Amino acid sequence: AQSVTQPDIHITVSEGASLELRCNYSYGATPYLFWYVQSPGQGLQLLLKYFSGDTLVQGIKGFEAEFKRSQSSFNLRKPSVHWSDAAEYFCAVGGIYSNTGKLIFGQGTTLQVKP
Amino acid sequence: DSGVTQTPKHLITATGQRVTLRCSPRSGDLSVYWYQQSLDQGLQFLIQYYNGEERAKGNILERFSAQQFPDLHSELNLSSLELGDSALYFCASSAGNIQYFGAGTRLSVL
């Protein structure tokens, strides 16, 4: 079955510290992978995506993610967290060979940033 | 601003009632997706329309229905509402493989 797992429900980091949010997926074919961020009262904003090619992808707001096929992972990283990064982060997977672009989301990771 | 517009932002109604949520996709996007976000189920895909035709169905209840009109806007109809239908409902649109999300409609069923 297709699924996405974000093992960490809640993470707290200090401002200026590095961040890594974990994402593991289960998918029968080569997936499209996404990270979205949801700020309180806001919709989902796309941070970055992986379709093919270079396994290290850069996104907006200084985020990057690395696709590791052998580990079925797509972890999100940021070298130095800012207070404005506090939000909920969702990893999602979609199929490249299906005729629908529906996304399967993980349960989300809430990031709290300490001053 | 994603370019996807959802109305209303908030909706408060009673059990047993029927509501309609509206979504205007980004200009030129033919695909519209509906998702439900709730505390216990997370973000779940409900249904997709492509250029007026239903393309895929997910975990959508029979009490729920959707359609996409010739001008490409979409409506999600929820009927015989139950307390458990209280959630944030998102619409997304896409022209390719990237979905752009609206700000959502928060439905509260009392």
PDB file of C-alpha atoms in Angstrom:
ATOM      1  CA  ALA A   1       0.000   0.000   0.000  1.00  0.00           C
ATOM      2  CA  GLN A   2       1.133   3.509  -0.678  1.00  0.00           C
ATOM      3  CA  SER A   3       1.978   5.439   2.451  1.00  0.00           C
ATOM      4  CA  VAL A   4       4.099   8.205   3.877  1.00  0.00           C
ATOM      5  CA  THR A   5       5.503   8.170   7.382  1.00  0.00           C
ATOM      6  CA  GLN A   6       6.777  11.160   9.280  1.00  0.00           C
ATOM      7  CA  PRO A   7       8.138   9.610  12.473  1.00  0.00           C
ATOM      8  CA  ASP A   8       8.376  12.846  14.423  1.00  0.00           C
ATOM      9  CA  ILE A   9       5.057  14.409  15.360  1.00  0.00           C
ATOM     10  CA  HIS A  10       6.629  17.345  17.149  1.00  0.00           C
ATOM     11  CA  ILE A  11      10.152  18.800  17.046  1.00  0.00           C
ATOM     12  CA  THR A  12      11.587  21.724  18.975  1.00  0.00           C
ATOM     13  CA  VAL A  13      14.820  23.391  17.916  1.00  0.00           C
ATOM     14  CA  SER A  14      16.584  26.551  18.984  1.00  0.00           C
ATOM     15  CA  GLU A  15      16.756  29.458  16.602  1.00  0.00           C
ATOM     16  CA  GLY A  16      19.932  29.215  14.575  1.00  0.00           C
ATOM     17  CA  ALA A  17      20.244  25.452  15.041  1.00  0.00           C
ATOM     18  CA  SER A  18      20.092  23.004  12.187  1.00  0.00           C
ATOM     19  CA  LEU A  19      16.963  21.060  11.367  1.00  0.00           C
ATOM     20  CA  GLU A  20      16.186  17.695   9.836  1.00  0.00           C
ATOM     21  CA  LEU A  21      12.639  16.418   9.386  1.00  0.00           C
ATOM     22  CA  ARG A  22      12.300  12.787   8.467  1.00  0.00           C
ATOM     23  CA  CYS A  23      10.072  11.279   5.808  1.00  0.00           C
ATOM     24  CA  ASN A  24       9.812   7.667   4.675  1.00  0.00           C
ATOM     25  CA  TYR A  25       7.538   6.472   1.909  1.00  0.00           C
ATOM     26  CA  SER A  26       6.171   3.237   0.591  1.00  0.00           C
ATOM     27  CA  TYR A  27       5.300   3.303  -3.081  1.00  0.00           C
ATOM     28  CA  GLY A  28       5.167   0.688  -5.788  1.00  0.00           C
ATOM     29  CA  ALA A  29       6.899   2.765  -8.419  1.00  0.00           C
ATOM     30  CA  THR A  30       9.231   5.708  -8.670  1.00  0.00           C
ATOM     31  CA  PRO A  31       7.415   8.482  -6.886  1.00  0.00           C
ATOM     32  CA  TYR A  32       7.193  12.186  -7.098  1.00  0.00           C
ATOM     33  CA  LEU A  33       8.082  13.596  -3.675  1.00  0.00           C
ATOM     34  CA  PHE A  34       7.098  16.886  -2.101  1.00  0.00           C
ATOM     35  CA  TRP A  35       7.447  18.883   1.075  1.00  0.00           C
ATOM     36  CA  TYR A  36       4.746  21.377   1.956  1.00  0.00           C
ATOM     37  CA  VAL A  37       4.558  23.812   4.873  1.00  0.00           C
ATOM     38  CA  GLN A  38       1.393  24.965   6.605  1.00  0.00           C
ATOM     39  CA  SER A  39       1.476  28.035   8.818  1.00  0.00           C
ATOM     40  CA  PRO A  40      -1.407  28.594  11.251  1.00  0.00           C
ATOM     41  CA  GLY A  41      -4.531  29.613   9.387  1.00  0.00           C
ATOM     42  CA  GLN A  42      -2.821  29.238   6.038  1.00  0.00           C
ATOM     43  CA  GLY A  43      -2.976  26.808   3.181  1.00  0.00           C
ATOM     44  CA  LEU A  44      -0.201  24.488   2.114  1.00  0.00           C
ATOM     45  CA  GLN A  45       2.805  26.077   0.479  1.00  0.00           C
ATOM     46  CA  LEU A  46       5.185  24.004  -1.617  1.00  0.00           C
ATOM     47  CA  LEU A  47       8.740  24.060  -0.263  1.00  0.00           C
ATOM     48  CA  LEU A  48      10.380  21.746  -2.770  1.00  0.00           C
ATOM     49  CA  LYS A  49       9.862  18.757  -5.001  1.00  0.00           C
ATOM     50  CA  TYR A  50      11.751  15.801  -6.413  1.00  0.00           C
ATOM     51  CA  PHE A  51      10.855  14.255  -9.735  1.00  0.00           C
ATOM     52  CA  SER A  52      14.120  12.842 -11.046  1.00  0.00           C
ATOM     53  CA  GLY A  53      17.790  13.643 -11.495  1.00  0.00           C
ATOM     54  CA  ASP A  54      19.960  15.139  -8.763  1.00  0.00           C
ATOM     55  CA  THR A  55      18.883  13.586  -5.484  1.00  0.00           C
ATOM     56  CA  LEU A  56      19.624  16.755  -3.496  1.00  0.00           C
ATOM     57  CA  VAL A  57      16.994  19.358  -4.245  1.00  0.00           C
ATOM     58  CA  GLN A  58      16.864  22.946  -3.176  1.00  0.00           C
ATOM     59  CA  GLY A  59      13.678  24.708  -2.220  1.00  0.00           C
ATOM     60  CA  ILE A  60      12.425  28.011  -0.993  1.00  0.00           C
ATOM     61  CA  LYS A  61      13.275  29.642   2.339  1.00  0.00           C
ATOM     62  CA  GLY A  62      16.677  27.922   2.496  1.00  0.00           C
ATOM     63  CA  PHE A  63      15.319  24.374   2.710  1.00  0.00           C
ATOM     64  CA  GLU A  64      16.764  21.355   0.952  1.00  0.00           C
ATOM     65  CA  ALA A  65      15.866  17.679   0.815  1.00  0.00           C
ATOM     66  CA  GLU A  66      17.701  14.540  -0.193  1.00  0.00           C
ATOM     67  CA  PHE A  67      16.092  11.579  -1.939  1.00  0.00           C
ATOM     68  CA  LYS A  68      17.568   8.247  -0.913  1.00  0.00           C
ATOM     69  CA  ARG A  69      16.012   5.444  -2.909  1.00  0.00           C
ATOM     70  CA  SER A  70      17.735   2.691  -0.902  1.00  0.00           C
ATOM     71  CA  GLN A  71      16.205   4.011   2.307  1.00  0.00           C
ATOM     72  CA  SER A  72      12.883   5.136   0.786  1.00  0.00           C
ATOM     73  CA  SER A  73      13.466   8.468   2.439  1.00  0.00           C
ATOM     74  CA  PHE A  74      13.142  12.129   1.548  1.00  0.00           C
ATOM     75  CA  ASN A  75      14.344  14.088   4.565  1.00  0.00           C
ATOM     76  CA  LEU A  76      14.027  17.852   4.770  1.00  0.00           C
ATOM     77  CA  ARG A  77      16.914  19.933   6.101  1.00  0.00           C
ATOM     78  CA  LYS A  78      17.777  23.494   6.918  1.00  0.00           C
ATOM     79  CA  PRO A  79      21.191  24.592   8.233  1.00  0.00           C
ATOM     80  CA  SER A  80      19.930  27.434  10.421  1.00  0.00           C
ATOM     81  CA  VAL A  81      16.342  27.721  11.590  1.00  0.00           C
ATOM     82  CA  HIS A  82      14.585  31.058  11.926  1.00  0.00           C
ATOM     83  CA  TRP A  83      11.693  31.780  14.282  1.00  0.00           C
ATOM     84  CA  SER A  84       9.443  32.252  11.250  1.00  0.00           C
ATOM     85  CA  ASP A  85       9.988  28.591  10.303  1.00  0.00           C
ATOM     86  CA  ALA A  86       7.678  27.489  13.120  1.00  0.00           C
ATOM     87  CA  ALA A  87       4.870  25.685  11.305  1.00  0.00           C
ATOM     88  CA  GLU A  88       3.625  22.243  10.359  1.00  0.00           C
ATOM     89  CA  TYR A  89       5.508  20.378   7.660  1.00  0.00           C
ATOM     90  CA  PHE A  90       4.054  17.707   5.433  1.00  0.00           C
ATOM     91  CA  CYS A  91       5.824  15.211   3.237  1.00  0.00           C
ATOM     92  CA  ALA A  92       3.781  13.909   0.297  1.00  0.00           C
ATOM     93  CA  VAL A  93       4.146  11.372  -2.485  1.00  0.00           C
ATOM     94  CA  GLY A  94       2.493  11.181  -5.890  1.00  0.00           C
ATOM     95  CA  GLY A  95       2.738   8.749  -8.737  1.00  0.00           C
ATOM     96  CA  ILE A  96       4.442   9.495 -12.013  1.00  0.00           C
ATOM     97  CA  TYR A  97       2.821   6.638 -13.905  1.00  0.00           C
ATOM     98  CA  SER A  98      -0.708   7.037 -12.667  1.00  0.00           C
ATOM     99  CA  ASN A  99      -3.332   9.066 -14.481  1.00  0.00           C
ATOM    100  CA  THR A 100      -4.109  10.979 -11.351  1.00  0.00           C
ATOM    101  CA  GLY A 101      -1.921  13.383  -9.482  1.00  0.00           C
ATOM    102  CA  LYS A 102      -3.479  12.713  -6.100  1.00  0.00           C
ATOM    103  CA  LEU A 103      -1.075  13.170  -3.234  1.00  0.00           C
ATOM    104  CA  ILE A 104      -0.625  10.939  -0.223  1.00  0.00           C
ATOM    105  CA  PHE A 105       0.445  12.920   2.804  1.00  0.00           C
ATOM    106  CA  GLY A 106       2.280  12.025   5.945  1.00  0.00           C
ATOM    107  CA  GLN A 107       0.783  12.921   9.304  1.00  0.00           C
ATOM    108  CA  GLY A 108       2.860  16.058   9.537  1.00  0.00           C
ATOM    109  CA  THR A 109       5.605  17.330  11.847  1.00  0.00           C
ATOM    110  CA  THR A 110       5.013  20.397  13.962  1.00  0.00           C
ATOM    111  CA  LEU A 111       8.134  22.515  14.329  1.00  0.00           C
ATOM    112  CA  GLN A 112       8.524  24.759  17.334  1.00  0.00           C
ATOM    113  CA  VAL A 113      11.437  27.224  17.397  1.00  0.00           C
ATOM    114  CA  LYS A 114      12.879  28.348  20.724  1.00  0.00           C
ATOM    115  CA  PRO A 115      14.367  31.842  20.914  1.00  0.00           C
TER     116      PRO A 115
ATOM    117  CA  ASP B   1      -0.747  33.781  -2.791  1.00  0.00           C
ATOM    118  CA  SER B   2      -1.200  30.463  -4.603  1.00  0.00           C
ATOM    119  CA  GLY B   3      -3.830  31.762  -6.999  1.00  0.00           C
ATOM    120  CA  VAL B   4      -6.381  29.220  -5.762  1.00  0.00           C
ATOM    121  CA  THR B   5      -9.398  30.814  -4.106  1.00  0.00           C
ATOM    122  CA  GLN B   6     -11.692  29.053  -1.693  1.00  0.00           C
ATOM    123  CA  THR B   7     -14.908  30.394  -0.258  1.00  0.00           C
ATOM    124  CA  PRO B   8     -16.114  30.704   2.365  1.00  0.00           C
ATOM    125  CA  LYS B   9     -13.174  30.739   4.777  1.00  0.00           C
ATOM    126  CA  HIS B  10     -15.301  29.585   7.668  1.00  0.00           C
ATOM    127  CA  LEU B  11     -18.600  27.774   7.818  1.00  0.00           C
ATOM    128  CA  ILE B  12     -20.577  26.945  10.933  1.00  0.00           C
ATOM    129  CA  THR B  13     -23.623  24.763  10.590  1.00  0.00           C
ATOM    130  CA  ALA B  14     -25.691  22.167  12.394  1.00  0.00           C
ATOM    131  CA  THR B  15     -25.882  18.416  12.106  1.00  0.00           C
ATOM    132  CA  GLY B  16     -28.087  17.186   9.306  1.00  0.00           C
ATOM    133  CA  GLN B  17     -27.544  20.279   7.183  1.00  0.00           C
ATOM    134  CA  ARG B  18     -26.044  20.595   3.708  1.00  0.00           C
ATOM    135  CA  VAL B  19     -23.262  22.990   2.677  1.00  0.00           C
ATOM    136  CA  THR B  20     -21.410  23.868  -0.498  1.00  0.00           C
ATOM    137  CA  LEU B  21     -17.735  24.757  -0.623  1.00  0.00           C
ATOM    138  CA  ARG B  22     -16.424  26.595  -3.644  1.00  0.00           C
ATOM    139  CA  CYS B  23     -13.023  26.587  -5.291  1.00  0.00           C
ATOM    140  CA  SER B  24     -11.637  28.714  -8.110  1.00  0.00           C
ATOM    141  CA  PRO B  25      -8.440  27.200  -9.526  1.00  0.00           C
ATOM    142  CA  ARG B  26      -5.435  29.063 -10.831  1.00  0.00           C
ATOM    143  CA  SER B  27      -5.976  30.553 -14.247  1.00  0.00           C
ATOM    144  CA  GLY B  28      -5.544  27.841 -16.868  1.00  0.00           C
ATOM    145  CA  ASP B  29      -5.331  24.883 -14.470  1.00  0.00           C
ATOM    146  CA  LEU B  30      -7.591  22.053 -15.607  1.00  0.00           C
ATOM    147  CA  SER B  31      -7.230  19.769 -12.576  1.00  0.00           C
ATOM    148  CA  VAL B  32      -8.913  20.413  -9.258  1.00  0.00           C
ATOM    149  CA  TYR B  33      -8.388  18.289  -6.156  1.00  0.00           C
ATOM    150  CA  TRP B  34     -10.254  18.255  -2.858  1.00  0.00           C
ATOM    151  CA  TYR B  35      -8.635  17.204   0.419  1.00  0.00           C
ATOM    152  CA  GLN B  36      -9.935  16.956   3.959  1.00  0.00           C
ATOM    153  CA  GLN B  37      -7.703  17.740   6.935  1.00  0.00           C
ATOM    154  CA  SER B  38      -8.865  16.504  10.325  1.00  0.00           C
ATOM    155  CA  LEU B  39      -7.092  15.841  13.596  1.00  0.00           C
ATOM    156  CA  ASP B  40      -7.676  12.100  13.550  1.00  0.00           C
ATOM    157  CA  GLN B  41      -7.297  11.362   9.810  1.00  0.00           C
ATOM    158  CA  GLY B  42      -4.732  13.946   8.771  1.00  0.00           C
ATOM    159  CA  LEU B  43      -4.748  15.148   5.158  1.00  0.00           C
ATOM    160  CA  GLN B  44      -6.841  12.840   3.013  1.00  0.00           C
ATOM    161  CA  PHE B  45      -7.490  13.014  -0.716  1.00  0.00           C
ATOM    162  CA  LEU B  46     -11.195  13.139  -1.501  1.00  0.00           C
ATOM    163  CA  ILE B  47     -11.686  13.582  -5.230  1.00  0.00           C
ATOM    164  CA  GLN B  48     -10.104  14.945  -8.414  1.00  0.00           C
ATOM    165  CA  TYR B  49     -11.685  16.544 -11.469  1.00  0.00           C
ATOM    166  CA  TYR B  50      -9.984  17.194 -14.758  1.00  0.00           C
ATOM    167  CA  ASN B  51     -11.618  19.569 -17.234  1.00  0.00           C
ATOM    168  CA  GLY B  52     -15.092  18.799 -15.929  1.00  0.00           C
ATOM    169  CA  GLU B  53     -14.710  15.038 -15.631  1.00  0.00           C
ATOM    170  CA  GLU B  54     -14.147  13.037 -12.486  1.00  0.00           C
ATOM    171  CA  ARG B  55     -10.604  11.616 -12.659  1.00  0.00           C
ATOM    172  CA  ALA B  56     -10.037   9.908  -9.310  1.00  0.00           C
ATOM    173  CA  LYS B  57     -11.825   9.208  -6.076  1.00  0.00           C
ATOM    174  CA  GLY B  58     -10.323   8.766  -2.658  1.00  0.00           C
ATOM    175  CA  ASN B  59     -11.827   8.473   0.771  1.00  0.00           C
ATOM    176  CA  ILE B  60     -14.941  10.430  -0.060  1.00  0.00           C
ATOM    177  CA  LEU B  61     -18.172   9.601   1.745  1.00  0.00           C
ATOM    178  CA  GLU B  62     -21.357   8.943  -0.217  1.00  0.00           C
ATOM    179  CA  ARG B  63     -22.884  11.973   1.507  1.00  0.00           C
ATOM    180  CA  PHE B  64     -20.271  14.111  -0.234  1.00  0.00           C
ATOM    181  CA  SER B  65     -20.229  14.994  -3.908  1.00  0.00           C
ATOM    182  CA  ALA B  66     -18.344  17.360  -6.148  1.00  0.00           C
ATOM    183  CA  GLN B  67     -18.454  18.790  -9.610  1.00  0.00           C
ATOM    184  CA  GLN B  68     -16.378  20.968 -11.879  1.00  0.00           C
ATOM    185  CA  PHE B  69     -18.108  23.499 -14.053  1.00  0.00           C
ATOM    186  CA  PRO B  70     -17.290  24.669 -17.613  1.00  0.00           C
ATOM    187  CA  ASP B  71     -15.463  27.707 -16.226  1.00  0.00           C
ATOM    188  CA  LEU B  72     -13.333  25.168 -14.256  1.00  0.00           C
ATOM    189  CA  HIS B  73     -14.407  26.238 -10.800  1.00  0.00           C
ATOM    190  CA  SER B  74     -15.397  23.391  -8.535  1.00  0.00           C
ATOM    191  CA  GLU B  75     -17.866  22.835  -5.733  1.00  0.00           C
ATOM    192  CA  LEU B  76     -17.813  20.267  -2.963  1.00  0.00           C
ATOM    193  CA  ASN B  77     -21.233  19.461  -1.561  1.00  0.00           C
ATOM    194  CA  LEU B  78     -21.508  17.957   1.895  1.00  0.00           C
ATOM    195  CA  SER B  79     -24.906  16.739   3.039  1.00  0.00           C
ATOM    196  CA  SER B  80     -26.468  15.159   6.125  1.00  0.00           C
ATOM    197  CA  LEU B  81     -23.611  16.643   8.063  1.00  0.00           C
ATOM    198  CA  GLU B  82     -22.292  14.919  11.165  1.00  0.00           C
ATOM    199  CA  LEU B  83     -20.086  16.191  13.958  1.00  0.00           C
ATOM    200  CA  GLY B  84     -17.229  14.172  12.537  1.00  0.00           C
ATOM    201  CA  ASP B  85     -17.328  16.122   9.284  1.00  0.00           C
ATOM    202  CA  SER B  86     -15.863  19.120  11.069  1.00  0.00           C
ATOM    203  CA  ALA B  87     -12.532  19.674   9.357  1.00  0.00           C
ATOM    204  CA  LEU B  88     -10.489  21.920   7.129  1.00  0.00           C
ATOM    205  CA  TYR B  89     -11.272  21.310   3.468  1.00  0.00           C
ATOM    206  CA  PHE B  90      -8.616  22.209   0.935  1.00  0.00           C
ATOM    207  CA  CYS B  91      -8.856  22.638  -2.762  1.00  0.00           C
ATOM    208  CA  ALA B  92      -5.780  22.418  -4.982  1.00  0.00           C
ATOM    209  CA  SER B  93      -5.262  22.926  -8.681  1.00  0.00           C
ATOM    210  CA  SER B  94      -2.547  21.854 -11.055  1.00  0.00           C
ATOM    211  CA  ALA B  95      -1.518  22.098 -14.677  1.00  0.00           C
ATOM    212  CA  GLY B  96       1.203  19.453 -14.331  1.00  0.00           C
ATOM    213  CA  ASN B  97       2.627  17.582 -11.397  1.00  0.00           C
ATOM    214  CA  ILE B  98       2.640  20.383  -8.847  1.00  0.00           C
ATOM    215  CA  GLN B  99      -0.472  21.125  -6.816  1.00  0.00           C
ATOM    216  CA  TYR B 100      -1.167  24.603  -5.531  1.00  0.00           C
ATOM    217  CA  PHE B 101      -3.419  24.806  -2.511  1.00  0.00           C
ATOM    218  CA  GLY B 102      -6.010  27.297  -1.457  1.00  0.00           C
ATOM    219  CA  ALA B 103      -6.251  28.602   2.098  1.00  0.00           C
ATOM    220  CA  GLY B 104      -9.027  26.157   2.905  1.00  0.00           C
ATOM    221  CA  THR B 105     -12.553  26.275   4.265  1.00  0.00           C
ATOM    222  CA  ARG B 106     -12.910  25.479   7.938  1.00  0.00           C
ATOM    223  CA  LEU B 107     -16.180  23.657   8.535  1.00  0.00           C
ATOM    224  CA  SER B 108     -17.578  23.406  12.031  1.00  0.00           C
ATOM    225  CA  VAL B 109     -20.607  21.177  12.527  1.00  0.00           C
ATOM    226  CA  LEU B 110     -22.372  21.831  15.833  1.00  0.00           C
TER     227      LEU B 110
END
